[in-house]
Structures are given as C-alpha cells and as structure tokens.
Coordinates of C-alpha atoms in Angstrom, one line a residue:
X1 CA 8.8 44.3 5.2
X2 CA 5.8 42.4 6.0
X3 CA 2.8 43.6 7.8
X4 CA 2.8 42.1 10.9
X5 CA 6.7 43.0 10.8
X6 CA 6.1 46.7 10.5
X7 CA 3.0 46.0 13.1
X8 CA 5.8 44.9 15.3
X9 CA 8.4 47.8 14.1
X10 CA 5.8 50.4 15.0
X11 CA 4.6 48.6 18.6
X12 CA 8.5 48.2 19.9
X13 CA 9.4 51.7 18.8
X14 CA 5.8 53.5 20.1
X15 CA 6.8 51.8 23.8
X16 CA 10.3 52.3 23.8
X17 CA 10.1 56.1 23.3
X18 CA 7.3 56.5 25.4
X19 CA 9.7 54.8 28.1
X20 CA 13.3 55.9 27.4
X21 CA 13.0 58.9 24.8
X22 CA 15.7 57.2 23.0
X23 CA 16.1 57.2 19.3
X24 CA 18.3 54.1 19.9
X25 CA 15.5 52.0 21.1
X26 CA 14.3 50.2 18.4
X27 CA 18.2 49.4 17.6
X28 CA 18.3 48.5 21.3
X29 CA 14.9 45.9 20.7
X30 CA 16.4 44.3 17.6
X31 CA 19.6 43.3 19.1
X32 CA 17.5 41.7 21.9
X33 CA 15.7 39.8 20.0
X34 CA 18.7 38.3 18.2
X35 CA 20.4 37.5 21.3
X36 CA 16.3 35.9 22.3
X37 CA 16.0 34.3 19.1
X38 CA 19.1 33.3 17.1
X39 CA 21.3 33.5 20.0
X40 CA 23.7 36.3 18.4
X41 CA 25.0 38.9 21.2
X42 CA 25.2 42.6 19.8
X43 CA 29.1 42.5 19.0
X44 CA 28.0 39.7 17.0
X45 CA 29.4 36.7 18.6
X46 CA 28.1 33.7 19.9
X47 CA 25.6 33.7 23.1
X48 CA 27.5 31.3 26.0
X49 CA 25.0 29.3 28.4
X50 CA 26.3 26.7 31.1
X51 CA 23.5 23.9 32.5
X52 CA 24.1 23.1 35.9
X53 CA 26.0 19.6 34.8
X54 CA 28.6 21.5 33.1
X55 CA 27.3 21.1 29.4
X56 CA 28.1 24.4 27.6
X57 CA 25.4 25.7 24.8
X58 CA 26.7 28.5 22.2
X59 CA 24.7 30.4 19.7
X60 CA 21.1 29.1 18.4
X61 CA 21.2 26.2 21.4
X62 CA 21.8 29.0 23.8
X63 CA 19.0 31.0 22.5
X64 CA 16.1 31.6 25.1
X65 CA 13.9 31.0 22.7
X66 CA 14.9 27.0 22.2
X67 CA 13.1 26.7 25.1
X68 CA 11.1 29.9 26.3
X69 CA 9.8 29.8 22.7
X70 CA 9.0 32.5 20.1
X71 CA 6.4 33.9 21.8
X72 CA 8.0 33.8 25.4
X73 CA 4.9 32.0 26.5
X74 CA 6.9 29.5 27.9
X75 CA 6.5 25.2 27.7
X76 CA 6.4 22.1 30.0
X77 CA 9.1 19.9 29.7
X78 CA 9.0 15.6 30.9
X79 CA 6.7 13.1 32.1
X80 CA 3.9 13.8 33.8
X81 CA 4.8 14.0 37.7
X82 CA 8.0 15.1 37.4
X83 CA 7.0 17.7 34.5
X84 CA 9.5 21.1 34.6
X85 CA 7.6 23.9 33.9
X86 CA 9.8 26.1 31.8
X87 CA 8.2 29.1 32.9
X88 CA 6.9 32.3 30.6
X89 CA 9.1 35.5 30.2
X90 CA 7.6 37.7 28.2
X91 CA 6.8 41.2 29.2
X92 CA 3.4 41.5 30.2
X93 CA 4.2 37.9 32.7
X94 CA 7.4 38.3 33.5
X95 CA 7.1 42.3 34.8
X96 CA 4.6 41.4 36.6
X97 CA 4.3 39.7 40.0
X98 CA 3.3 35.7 39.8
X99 CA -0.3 34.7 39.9
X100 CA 0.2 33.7 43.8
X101 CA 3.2 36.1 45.1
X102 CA 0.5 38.0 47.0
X103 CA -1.9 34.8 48.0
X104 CA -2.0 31.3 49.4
X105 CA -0.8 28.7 46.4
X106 CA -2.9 25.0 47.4
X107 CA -2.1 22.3 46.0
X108 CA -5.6 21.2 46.3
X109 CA -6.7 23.6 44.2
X110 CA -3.6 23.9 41.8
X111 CA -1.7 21.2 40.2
X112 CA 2.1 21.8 41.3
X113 CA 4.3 18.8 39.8
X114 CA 7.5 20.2 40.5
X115 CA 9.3 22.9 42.7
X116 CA 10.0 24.7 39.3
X117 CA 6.4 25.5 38.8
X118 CA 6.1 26.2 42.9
X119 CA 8.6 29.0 42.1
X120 CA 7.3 30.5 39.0
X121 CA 4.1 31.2 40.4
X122 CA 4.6 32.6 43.5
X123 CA 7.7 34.7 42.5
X124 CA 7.4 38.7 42.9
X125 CA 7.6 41.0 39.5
X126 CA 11.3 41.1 37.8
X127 CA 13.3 44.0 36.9
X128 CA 16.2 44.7 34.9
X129 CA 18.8 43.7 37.9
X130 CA 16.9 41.3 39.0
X131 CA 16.5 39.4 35.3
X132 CA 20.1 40.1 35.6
X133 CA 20.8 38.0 38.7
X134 CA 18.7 35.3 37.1
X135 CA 20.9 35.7 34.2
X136 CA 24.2 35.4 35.4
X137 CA 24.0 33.9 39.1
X138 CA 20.8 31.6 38.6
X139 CA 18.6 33.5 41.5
X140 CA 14.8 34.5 41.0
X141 CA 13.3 37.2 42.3
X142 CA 13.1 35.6 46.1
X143 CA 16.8 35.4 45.8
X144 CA 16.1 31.4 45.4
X145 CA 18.0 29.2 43.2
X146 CA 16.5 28.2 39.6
X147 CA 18.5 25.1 38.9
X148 CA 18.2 22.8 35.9
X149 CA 17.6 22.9 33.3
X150 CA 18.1 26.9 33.2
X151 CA 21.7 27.5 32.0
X152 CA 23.7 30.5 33.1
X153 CA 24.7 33.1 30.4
X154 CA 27.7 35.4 29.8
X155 CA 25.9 38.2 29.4
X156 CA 27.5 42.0 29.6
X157 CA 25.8 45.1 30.7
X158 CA 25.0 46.2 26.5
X159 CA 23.6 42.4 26.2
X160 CA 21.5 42.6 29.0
X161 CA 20.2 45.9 28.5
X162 CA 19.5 44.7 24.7
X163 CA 17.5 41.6 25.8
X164 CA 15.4 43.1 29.0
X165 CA 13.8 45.6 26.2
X166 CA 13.1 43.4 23.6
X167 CA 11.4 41.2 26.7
X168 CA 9.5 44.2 27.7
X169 CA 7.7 43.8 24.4
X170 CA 7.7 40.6 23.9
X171 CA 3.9 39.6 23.7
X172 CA 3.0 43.0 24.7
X173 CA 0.1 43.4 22.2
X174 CA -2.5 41.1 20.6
X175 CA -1.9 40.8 17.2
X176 CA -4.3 41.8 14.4
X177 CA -7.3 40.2 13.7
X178 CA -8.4 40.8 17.8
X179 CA -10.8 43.5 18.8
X180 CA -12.4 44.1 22.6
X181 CA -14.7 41.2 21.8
X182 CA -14.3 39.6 18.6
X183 CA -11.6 37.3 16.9
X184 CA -11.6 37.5 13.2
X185 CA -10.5 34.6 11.3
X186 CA -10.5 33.8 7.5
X187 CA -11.4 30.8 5.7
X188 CA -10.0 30.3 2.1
X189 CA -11.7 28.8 -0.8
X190 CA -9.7 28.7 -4.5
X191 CA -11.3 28.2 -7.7
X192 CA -10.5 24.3 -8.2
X193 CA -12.0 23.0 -5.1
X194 CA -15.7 21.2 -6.1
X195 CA -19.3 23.1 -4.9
X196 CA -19.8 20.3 -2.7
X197 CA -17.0 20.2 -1.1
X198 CA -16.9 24.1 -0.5
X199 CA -20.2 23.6 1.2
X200 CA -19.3 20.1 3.2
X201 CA -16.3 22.4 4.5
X202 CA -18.2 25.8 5.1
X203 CA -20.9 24.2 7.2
X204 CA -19.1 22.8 9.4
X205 CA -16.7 26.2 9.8
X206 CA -20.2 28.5 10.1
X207 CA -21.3 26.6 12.9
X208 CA -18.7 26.5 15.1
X209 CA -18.5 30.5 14.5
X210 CA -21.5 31.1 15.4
X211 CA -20.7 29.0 18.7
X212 CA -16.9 29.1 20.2
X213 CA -15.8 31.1 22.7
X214 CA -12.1 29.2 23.5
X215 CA -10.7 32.5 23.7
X216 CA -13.8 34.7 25.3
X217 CA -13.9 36.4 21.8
X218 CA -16.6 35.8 19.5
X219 CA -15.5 34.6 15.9
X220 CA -16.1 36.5 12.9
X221 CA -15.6 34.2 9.9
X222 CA -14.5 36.0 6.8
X223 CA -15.1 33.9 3.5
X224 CA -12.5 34.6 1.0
X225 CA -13.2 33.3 -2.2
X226 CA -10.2 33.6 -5.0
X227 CA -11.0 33.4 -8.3
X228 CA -8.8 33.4 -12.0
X229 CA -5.1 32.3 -12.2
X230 CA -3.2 31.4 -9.4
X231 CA -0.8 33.6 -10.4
X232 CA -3.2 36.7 -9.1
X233 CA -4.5 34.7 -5.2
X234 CA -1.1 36.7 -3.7
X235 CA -2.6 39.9 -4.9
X236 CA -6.4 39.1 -4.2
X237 CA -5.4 38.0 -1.0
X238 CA -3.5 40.9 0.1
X239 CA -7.1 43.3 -0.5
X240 CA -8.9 41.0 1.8
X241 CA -6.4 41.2 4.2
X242 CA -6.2 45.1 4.2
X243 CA -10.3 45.3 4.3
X244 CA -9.9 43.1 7.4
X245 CA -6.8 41.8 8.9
X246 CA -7.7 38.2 10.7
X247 CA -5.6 36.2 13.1
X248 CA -5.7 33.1 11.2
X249 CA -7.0 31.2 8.2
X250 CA -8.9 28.4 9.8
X251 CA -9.6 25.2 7.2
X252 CA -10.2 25.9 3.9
X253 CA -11.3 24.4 0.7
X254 CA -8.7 23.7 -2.5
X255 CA -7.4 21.4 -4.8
X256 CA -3.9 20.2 -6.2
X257 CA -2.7 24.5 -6.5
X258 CA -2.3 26.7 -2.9
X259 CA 1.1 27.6 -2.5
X260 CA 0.0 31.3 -3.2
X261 CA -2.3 30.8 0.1
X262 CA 0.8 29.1 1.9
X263 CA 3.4 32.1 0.4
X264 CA 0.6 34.6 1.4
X265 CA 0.0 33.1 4.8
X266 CA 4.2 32.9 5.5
X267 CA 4.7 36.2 4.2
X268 CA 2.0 38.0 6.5
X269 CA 2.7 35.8 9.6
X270 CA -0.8 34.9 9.4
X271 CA -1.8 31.2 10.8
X272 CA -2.9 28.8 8.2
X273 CA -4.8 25.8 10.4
X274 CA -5.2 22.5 8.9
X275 CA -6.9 23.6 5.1
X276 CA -8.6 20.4 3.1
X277 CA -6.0 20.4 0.1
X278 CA -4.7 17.3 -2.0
X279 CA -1.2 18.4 -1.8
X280 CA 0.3 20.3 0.7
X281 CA 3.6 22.8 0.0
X282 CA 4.9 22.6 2.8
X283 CA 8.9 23.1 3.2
X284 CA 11.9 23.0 5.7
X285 CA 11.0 26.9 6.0
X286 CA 6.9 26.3 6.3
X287 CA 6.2 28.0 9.7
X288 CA 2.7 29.8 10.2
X289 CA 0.7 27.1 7.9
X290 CA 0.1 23.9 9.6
X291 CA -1.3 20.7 7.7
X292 CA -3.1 17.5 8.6
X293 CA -0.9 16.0 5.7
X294 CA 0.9 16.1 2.9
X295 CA -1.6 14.5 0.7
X296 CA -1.4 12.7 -2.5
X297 CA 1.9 12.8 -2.6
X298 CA 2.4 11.3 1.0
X299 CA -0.1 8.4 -0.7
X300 CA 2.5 7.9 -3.7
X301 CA 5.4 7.7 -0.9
X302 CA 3.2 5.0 1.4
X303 CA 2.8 3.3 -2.3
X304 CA 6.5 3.5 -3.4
X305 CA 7.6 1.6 0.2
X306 CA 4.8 -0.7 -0.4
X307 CA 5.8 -1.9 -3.7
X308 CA 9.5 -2.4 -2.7
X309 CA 8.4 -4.3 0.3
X310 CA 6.1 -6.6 -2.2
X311 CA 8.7 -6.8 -4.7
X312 CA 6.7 -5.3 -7.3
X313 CA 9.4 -2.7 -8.4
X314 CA 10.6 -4.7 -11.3
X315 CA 6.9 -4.7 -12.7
X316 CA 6.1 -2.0 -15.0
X317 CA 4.2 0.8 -13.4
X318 CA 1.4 2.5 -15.4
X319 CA 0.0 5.6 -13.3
X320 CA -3.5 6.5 -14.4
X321 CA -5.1 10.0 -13.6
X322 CA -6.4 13.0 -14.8
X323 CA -6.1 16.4 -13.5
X324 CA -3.1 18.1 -11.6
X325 CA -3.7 16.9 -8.1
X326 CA -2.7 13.1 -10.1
X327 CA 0.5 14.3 -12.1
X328 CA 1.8 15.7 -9.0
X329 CA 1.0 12.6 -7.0
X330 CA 2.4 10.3 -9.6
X331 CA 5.3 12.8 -9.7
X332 CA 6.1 11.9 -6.3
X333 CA 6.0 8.0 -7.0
X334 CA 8.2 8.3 -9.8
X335 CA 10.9 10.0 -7.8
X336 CA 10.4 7.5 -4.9
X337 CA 11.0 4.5 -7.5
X338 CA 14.2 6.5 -8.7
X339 CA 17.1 4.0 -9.0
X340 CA 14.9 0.7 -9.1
X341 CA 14.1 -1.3 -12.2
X342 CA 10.5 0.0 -12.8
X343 CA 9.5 0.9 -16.0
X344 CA 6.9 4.0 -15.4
X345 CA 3.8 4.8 -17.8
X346 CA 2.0 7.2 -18.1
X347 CA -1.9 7.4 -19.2
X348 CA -4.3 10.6 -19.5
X349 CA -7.5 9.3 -18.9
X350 CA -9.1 12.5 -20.3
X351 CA -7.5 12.6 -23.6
X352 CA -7.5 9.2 -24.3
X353 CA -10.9 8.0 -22.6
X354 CA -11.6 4.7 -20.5
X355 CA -11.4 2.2 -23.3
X356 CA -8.0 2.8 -24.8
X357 CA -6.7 2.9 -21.3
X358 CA -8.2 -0.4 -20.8
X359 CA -6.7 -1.9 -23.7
X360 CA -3.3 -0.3 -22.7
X361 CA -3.2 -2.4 -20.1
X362 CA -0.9 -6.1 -19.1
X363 CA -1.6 -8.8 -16.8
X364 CA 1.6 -7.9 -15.0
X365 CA 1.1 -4.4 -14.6
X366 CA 0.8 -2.5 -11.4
X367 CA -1.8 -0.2 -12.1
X368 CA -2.5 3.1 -10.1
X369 CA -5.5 5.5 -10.0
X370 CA -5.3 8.7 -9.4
X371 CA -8.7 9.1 -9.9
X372 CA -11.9 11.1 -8.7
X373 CA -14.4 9.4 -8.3
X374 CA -16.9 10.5 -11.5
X375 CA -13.4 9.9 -13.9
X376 CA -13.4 6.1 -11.5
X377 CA -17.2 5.9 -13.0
X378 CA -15.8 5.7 -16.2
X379 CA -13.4 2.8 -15.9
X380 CA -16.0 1.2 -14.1
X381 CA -18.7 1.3 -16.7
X382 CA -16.1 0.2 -19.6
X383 CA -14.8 -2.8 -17.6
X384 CA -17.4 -3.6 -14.9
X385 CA -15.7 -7.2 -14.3
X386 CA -12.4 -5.1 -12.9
X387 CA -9.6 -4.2 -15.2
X388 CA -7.2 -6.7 -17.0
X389 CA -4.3 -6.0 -14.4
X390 CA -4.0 -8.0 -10.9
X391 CA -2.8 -5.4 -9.0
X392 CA -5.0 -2.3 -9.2
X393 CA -4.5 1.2 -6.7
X394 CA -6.9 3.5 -5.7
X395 CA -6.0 6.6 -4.0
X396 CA -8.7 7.2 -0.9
X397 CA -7.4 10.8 -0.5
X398 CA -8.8 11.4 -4.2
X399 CA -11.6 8.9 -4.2
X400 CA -13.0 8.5 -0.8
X401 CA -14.3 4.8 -0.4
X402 CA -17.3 6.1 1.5
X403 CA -18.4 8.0 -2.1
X404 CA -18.1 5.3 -4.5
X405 CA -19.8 2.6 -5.0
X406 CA -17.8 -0.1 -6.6
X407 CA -19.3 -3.8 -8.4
X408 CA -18.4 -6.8 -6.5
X409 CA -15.1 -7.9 -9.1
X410 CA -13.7 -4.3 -8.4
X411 CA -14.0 -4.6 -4.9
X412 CA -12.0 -8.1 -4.8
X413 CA -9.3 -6.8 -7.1
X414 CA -8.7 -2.9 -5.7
X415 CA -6.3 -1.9 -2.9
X416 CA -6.5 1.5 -1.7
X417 CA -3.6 3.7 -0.5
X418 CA -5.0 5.8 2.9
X419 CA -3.7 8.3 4.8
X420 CA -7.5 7.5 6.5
X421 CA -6.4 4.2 8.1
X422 CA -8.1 5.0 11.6
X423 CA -10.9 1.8 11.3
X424 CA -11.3 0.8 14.7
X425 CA -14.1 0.7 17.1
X426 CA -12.8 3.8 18.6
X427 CA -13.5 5.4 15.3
X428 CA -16.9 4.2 14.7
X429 CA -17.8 5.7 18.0
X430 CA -16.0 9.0 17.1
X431 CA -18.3 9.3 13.5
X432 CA -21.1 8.7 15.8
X433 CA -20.5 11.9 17.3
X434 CA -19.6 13.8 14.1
X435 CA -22.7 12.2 12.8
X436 CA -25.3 13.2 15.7
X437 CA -23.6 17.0 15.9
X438 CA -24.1 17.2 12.0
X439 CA -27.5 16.2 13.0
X440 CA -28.0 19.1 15.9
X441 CA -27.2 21.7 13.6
X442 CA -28.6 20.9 10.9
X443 CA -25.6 20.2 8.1
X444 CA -26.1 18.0 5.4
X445 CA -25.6 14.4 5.5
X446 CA -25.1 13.3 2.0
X447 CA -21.6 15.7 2.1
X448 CA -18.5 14.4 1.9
X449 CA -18.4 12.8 5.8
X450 CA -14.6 13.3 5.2
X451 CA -14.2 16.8 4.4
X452 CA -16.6 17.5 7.3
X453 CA -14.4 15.4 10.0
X454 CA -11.5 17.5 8.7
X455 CA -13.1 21.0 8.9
X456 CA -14.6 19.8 12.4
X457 CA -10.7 19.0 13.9
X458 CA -9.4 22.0 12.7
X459 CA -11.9 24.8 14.3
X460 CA -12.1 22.3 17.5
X461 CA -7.9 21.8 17.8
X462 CA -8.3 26.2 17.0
X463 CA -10.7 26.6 19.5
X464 CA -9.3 23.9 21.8
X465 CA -5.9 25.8 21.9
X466 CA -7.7 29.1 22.4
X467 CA -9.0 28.1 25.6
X468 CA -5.9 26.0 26.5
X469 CA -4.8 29.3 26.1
X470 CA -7.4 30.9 28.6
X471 CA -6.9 28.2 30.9
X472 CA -3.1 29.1 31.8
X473 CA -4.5 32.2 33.5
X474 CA -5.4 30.0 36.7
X475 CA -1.6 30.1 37.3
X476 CA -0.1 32.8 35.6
X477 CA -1.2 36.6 34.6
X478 CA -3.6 37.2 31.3
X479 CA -1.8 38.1 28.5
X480 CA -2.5 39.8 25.0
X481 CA -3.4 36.6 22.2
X482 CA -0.5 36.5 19.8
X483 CA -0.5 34.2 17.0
X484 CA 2.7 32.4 18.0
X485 CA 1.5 31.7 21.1
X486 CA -1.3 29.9 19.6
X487 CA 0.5 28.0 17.2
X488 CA 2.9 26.5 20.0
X489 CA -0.1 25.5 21.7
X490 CA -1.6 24.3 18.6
X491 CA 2.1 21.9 18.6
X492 CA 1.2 20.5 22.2
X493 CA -2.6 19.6 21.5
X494 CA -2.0 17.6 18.3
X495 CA -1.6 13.4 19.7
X496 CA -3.9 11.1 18.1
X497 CA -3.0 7.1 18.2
X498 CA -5.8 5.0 16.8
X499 CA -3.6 1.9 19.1
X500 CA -4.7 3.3 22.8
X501 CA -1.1 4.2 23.8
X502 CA -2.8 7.9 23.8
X503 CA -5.4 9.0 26.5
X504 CA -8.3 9.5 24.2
X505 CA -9.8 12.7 23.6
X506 CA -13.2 12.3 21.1
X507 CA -13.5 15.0 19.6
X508 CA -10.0 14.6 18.1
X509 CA -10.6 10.9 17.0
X510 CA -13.5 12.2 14.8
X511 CA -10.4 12.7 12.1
X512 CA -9.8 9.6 10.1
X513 CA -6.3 9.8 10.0
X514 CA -4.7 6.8 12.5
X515 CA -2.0 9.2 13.7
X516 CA -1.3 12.7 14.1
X517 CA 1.2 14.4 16.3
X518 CA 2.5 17.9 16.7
X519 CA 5.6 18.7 18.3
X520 CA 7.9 22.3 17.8
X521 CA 8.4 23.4 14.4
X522 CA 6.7 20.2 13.0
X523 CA 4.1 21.6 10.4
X524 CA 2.7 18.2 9.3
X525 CA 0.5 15.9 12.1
X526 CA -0.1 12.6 9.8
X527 CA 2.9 11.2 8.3
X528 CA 2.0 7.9 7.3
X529 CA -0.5 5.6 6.1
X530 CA -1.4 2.1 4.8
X531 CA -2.7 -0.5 2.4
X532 CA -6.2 -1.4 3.2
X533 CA -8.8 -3.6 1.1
X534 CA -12.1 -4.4 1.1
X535 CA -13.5 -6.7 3.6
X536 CA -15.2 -9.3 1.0
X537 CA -16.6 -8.5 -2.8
X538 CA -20.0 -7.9 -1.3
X539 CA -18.8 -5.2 1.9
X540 CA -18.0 -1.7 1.4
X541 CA -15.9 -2.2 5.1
X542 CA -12.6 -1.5 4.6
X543 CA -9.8 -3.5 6.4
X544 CA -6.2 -2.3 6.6
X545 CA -3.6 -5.2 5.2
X546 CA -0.6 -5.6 6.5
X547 CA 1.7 -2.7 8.7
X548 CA 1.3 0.9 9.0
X549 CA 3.7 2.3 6.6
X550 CA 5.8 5.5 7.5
X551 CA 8.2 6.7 5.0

C-alpha cells in the first residue's frame, strides 16, 4: 500500500470512528468509494443512472466521479454562456451550506451563466436524507429540481449509506506536502541531465519559489539530486520523500532515463508537472505525472508521417546518433516505418567517429541526426560544405537551433523536426517577456532560452492552478488543497494555439511548443509538430514548411 493510500486509510478510519464508533467504517468508506469511483454498488453489481432524456448509464459511465471528478471538486461543462456548472460534492462543500444560502447572490458582482450554478450556490447544507432525495427524486436541498444533466440512481439504503461516508471524507484533508503556511514541492534532477541545463532549469524554479503565493502558501523547493544507476532513483527517492513528503515534483531536469521518477511519482500519488526530459514514459495508466511532450520519440513519429507523405519511404534510411536519448528516438522511427519498403541503418557516431560516417553515406539517402549539438560540431568540422546526402534531419528537441551555429551550405541543406514550431509574432512578443523577467531577476542569458521557457510554464501553469484554485472560494466554501484537485485544474488551464482561435494568455505563449491542450486524463499537452527550415543559407530564422503534422 502506498503512502498517500495508507495516509488516506488512516484519515477515513480516524473520522469515521470518531463519528459512528463503528469498526465497519472503513469497510463502509471503501464501498463508497467504489460505487463514487468505478461505479460498482456493494453487492457488487452495476450502479444504474437515468438522464432526464431517458438515456440509461450503468457501471463506470454512472460513476459520480465521470463527472464530479476524483477529487469531488466538481467541473464546468459547455460553452461559455450557457456553461453547466457541475457542482462540487465533496465533504467539506457539500456538508456545508452554499457560499450565498445565508446572503444576497448579485449578479453584478458574480458571474451566474446558468440556473445550475444559481442553485449550487445558494443551496442550504445537505445531509444524508437529503443527498438521498437528490439521489433518487432529483430535489436539492430547497426541495428544487436539479435537472440535466444529473441522472437519477437506483440507489438502496446500504448504497446510500456506503457513498454519503466516503463523501464525508472526500477532500476532507490537505494532502502531504502542506503545512499552516507553506507548500513543499520537489524538483528532480538525474545524473544524465548536462550542468547547464540543470542550472538554466533551477533558476528559473528558485525564483518563482522565492515569489508565488497561487495558493496563499509559501513554496519550499526541495532539490533532489539522484545519483548512480537508475536502477537505485526508486530507492533514493523514497528517503527524500520520508525526510520531507512534497505535494508535487514541479519541472525537473533529465535525459533519455526517468521512468523510475514516473514509477516513483505514480506509485506515491505524488504530482509530477511538466519535467524537461527527451523522452517521456508516459502510458495508458500514467495518471499523477503530466508532460509537455513525449519527446524525441514524438519527433521520430512527426518524421515517419513526413517521409510517407514525401514519398521518401522507399529510400534507405540511415539514423545517425549517439547516446540513448537517439537509439530510443530512432527506435520509434523504425517501428513507425514498419511495413514500408525502407531499408534502415544504423550509425554510432561515437564508435565510429565523423569521417567514416561521412563516407558511409549515398546521394539517395535520407539521413537523420539524432544529435547534440557538440557530437553536430563534429560532422560539421569533417564536412563543412554539408554532408553527401540531399536530405539531411536534425532533431530540434536534441539540438536546439538557437544553440548551434551552422555554415551557410548546412543551413540550405538541413530540415529540422520540432515539436517547437510556435514562430509567429505572437511568440516573439512572448520571448520578449521571458527575456525581460530573466533580466529582473537576474538569470543567465547565455542558458539554454529553451529549457528556461519550459521551467517558466510549468511553475506558472502550477501556480496558475493554485490560485485558480483560490479563486473558486468567491462562490463556493474553502477547502483543504488535495493533489487531485490540482491536477484537474491543471487539465482545464492547459490551451495554447499559436493560430488565434485561443484567447491569448502570455505567459503561456512563452512555451515554444504551437499547441498544447489538457483535457481529463490526458497526460501529454503537445502532440504534434512539424518540418521547418531555415529561412535562407545566411539566416538562423527558422520557417516551418509545409502542415502541422499530428500523428
């Protein structure tokens, strides 16, 4: 059992007794929160809901937390001026009168879409009959009529007993890592990430400690540095966490390895927010880490659909690169060519060196780089007049254009595949404001500008949903900060489109990626990328070239 499980174990079973007496209680919790979360009643059949329009739901679709979510916190559902507010229903809200059942509710003064929200908060306190009147008959606590889209449920006494305690708990206690005035939050560094990009990443992270207050808590910023094999992080990781459980991993700094920070960060329930890795091992069952994006191999993917729509699959493939982060990425292209004609070689620049690769190479090649940007230097200086093949790769994730500084006959031959394909005006203007807040506080300027923007959007999207967070309290009762609550708003906060179709929110746009979104359960905000050049042999301006490619 995991620590924040057994955290959890201890809280439900601490009230429950204090309440009832029972010994049953904690039995009594965890069939609530099946019948809350997987929609499993205690007899273990299916959970029945009816909408209003007659459509019947059964099991996980009848859950309350499909829509209620895990943390009870509640979500807003539709367009702006018609928005349902699907209201929150854990304990410390929902046994508890509404923000305005005792006062005047203006709508000058508070934004009210839709009788839903009207209803929610001005409601008195629920209790167990009450909850279930709601339950079965659709009535609040005024004796007025919910409507769509909350279903009714077949619910007997034992079910309804069940799910009223596990509510009661339901959000009843911040989870560790908060104290009366501080949050504490861990940022994770593993032994293959560079010195300077440790430091372009830390920066940024030390600053905005020493200055958010999204939540009203001071951050404490815990730097854990791993060190050895891989194979010993878990164990490493679980001593930090003992000295000083945190409430989330913020950032972060590593290399082509971390799935012992994601397995660490899954197993403890800890957030993992947006760290700066090459690849990202993320999985249908990744829930508390969250990514900016997949990485290199997401590159090899853009690549793979980019070389079927050029009809250059038939053409023999020779993947160049030299440390893990590049097998893995050219892993991924070779399983997203499966089935086609290509012909795939391999070449290791670092055992065979920059000249025999060279000379390995065809006219008719398609030639990728999986590169950095000192093992780049070295095919540079053996061919400075650009390599033998017409169509040459370059991975930006790997080596960012803005930190090499390629001869004119490179520049005219290279494409690069970006995940960074945000180029746009409104992006100049955004790295004008990363540029003149590096500036206030003093953070180098020759660091990766990359790395920075990325560190900069995670602990401002943290922060951001922190005080979203703090925010809700003008309309609804403060509540204890739980980790899942953060994460869902985390999910609502994340909508960048470099095309205006998105109201534009600056400090977001400081990212490079073109697009990111965030929606329920999704763990990955960019998901595609494209094909972009340079400008002319004598510009280091990158243009994109041709569409932006989602796989």
């Amino acid at each position: 059992m995991t620590f924040a499980r057994r955290h959890a174990a201890l809280l439900l079973a601490a009230v429950l007794a204090a309440c009832t007496g029972s010994n049953d209680d904690a039995a009594l919790v965890a069939a609530g929160e099946r019948i809350y979360r997987e929609g499993v009643l205690p007899d273990g059949s299916a959970l029945v809901a009816r909408r209003p329009e007659g459509l019947v739901l059964e099991g996980r679709f009848a859950s309350c937390g499909t829509c209620h979510r895990k943390s009870g916190m509640g979500s807003i559902e539709g367009l702006i001026d018609s928005s349902i507010l699907v209201p929150p229903i854990a304990g410390p809200v929902l046994f508890r009168p509404a923000r305005f059942a005792e006062s005047l509710l203006d709508d000058r003064h508070h934004y009210v879409p839709h009788d839903s929200w009207r209803r929610a908060m001005t409601r008195p306190a629920y209790d167990e009959a009450s909850l279930a009147a709601t339950l079965r008959d659709g009535l609040n606590t005024a004796g007025e009529p919910i409507g769509a889209p909350m279903p009714l449920y077949d619910l007997d006494r034992e079910g309804m007993n069940a799910l009223a305690a596990y509510l009661r708990v339901l959000g009843a206690e911040s989870d560790p890592g908060v104290t009366g005035t501080e949050l504490h939050i861990a940022t994770i560094v593993t032994p293959g990430a560079t010195d300077a990009h440790v430091d372009a990443v830390l920066e940024v992270l030390r600053t905005w400690a020493a200055t958010a207050q999204g939540s009203g808590h001071a951050w404490r910023l815990h730097e854990w540095r791993l060190e050895g094999s891989a194979n010993d992080w878990g164990s490493q990781l679980r001593k930090h966490y003992d000295r000083q459980p945190v409430f989330a991993v913020l950032s972060g700094v590593g290399a082509s390895e971390w799935r012992p920070v994601h397995a660490f960060c899954e197993r403890t329930q800890v957030p993992c927010v947006f760290p700066a890795v090459d690849v990202a091992p993320v999985d249908r069952d990744t829930h508390f880490s969250v990514y900016l994006s997949p990485g290199v191999t997401l590159e090899a993917a853009i690549l793979a659909r980019h070389l079927q729509d050029e009809g250059l699959l038939a053409q023999r493939l020779v993947q160049v690169h030299d440390d893990k982060s590049g097998e893995r990425a050219g892993g991924e292209l070779v399983s997203a060519t499966f089935g086609s004609s290509t012909t795939v070689h391999w070449l290791e620049l670092q055992s065979i060196g920059a000249e025999q690769a060279i000379a390995s190479l065809r006219t008719d090649d398609v030639v990728m780089l999986w590169l950095r940007p000192e093992s780049l230097a070295k095919l540079v200086n053996a061919a400075p007049d650009g390599l033998p093949s017409r169509r040459v790769y370059l991975s930006a994730l790997l080596a960012n254009p803005e930190a090499i500084d390629l001869p004119p006959a490179w520049r005219e031959q290279v494409r690069f595949v970006t995940l960074f394909d945000d180029l746009g005006m409104q992006s100049e203007i955004a790295r004008l404001r990363l540029n003149r807040w590096l500036e206030r506080h003093s953070i180098g300027s020759k660091a990766d500008r990359r790395l920075q923007a990325d560190a900069y959007v995670a602990a401002y999207l943290f922060n951001e949903s922190l005080a979203a967070i703090r925010r809700q309290e003008l309309r609804r009762p403060a509540v204890p900060l739980t980790r899942e609550h953060v994460l869902e708003t985390l999910e609502d906060l994340v909508a960048k489109y470099s095309d205006g179709t998105q109201l534009v929110d600056e400090d977001l746009h400081v990212a490079y990626y073109g697009r990111m979104s965030l929606g329920p359960g999704q763990r990955v905000a960019a998901r595609g990328g494209s094909i972009a050049r340079y400008a002319s042999p004598d510009s280091a301006r990158l243009v994109i070239e041709g569409e932006r490619i989602v796989p």
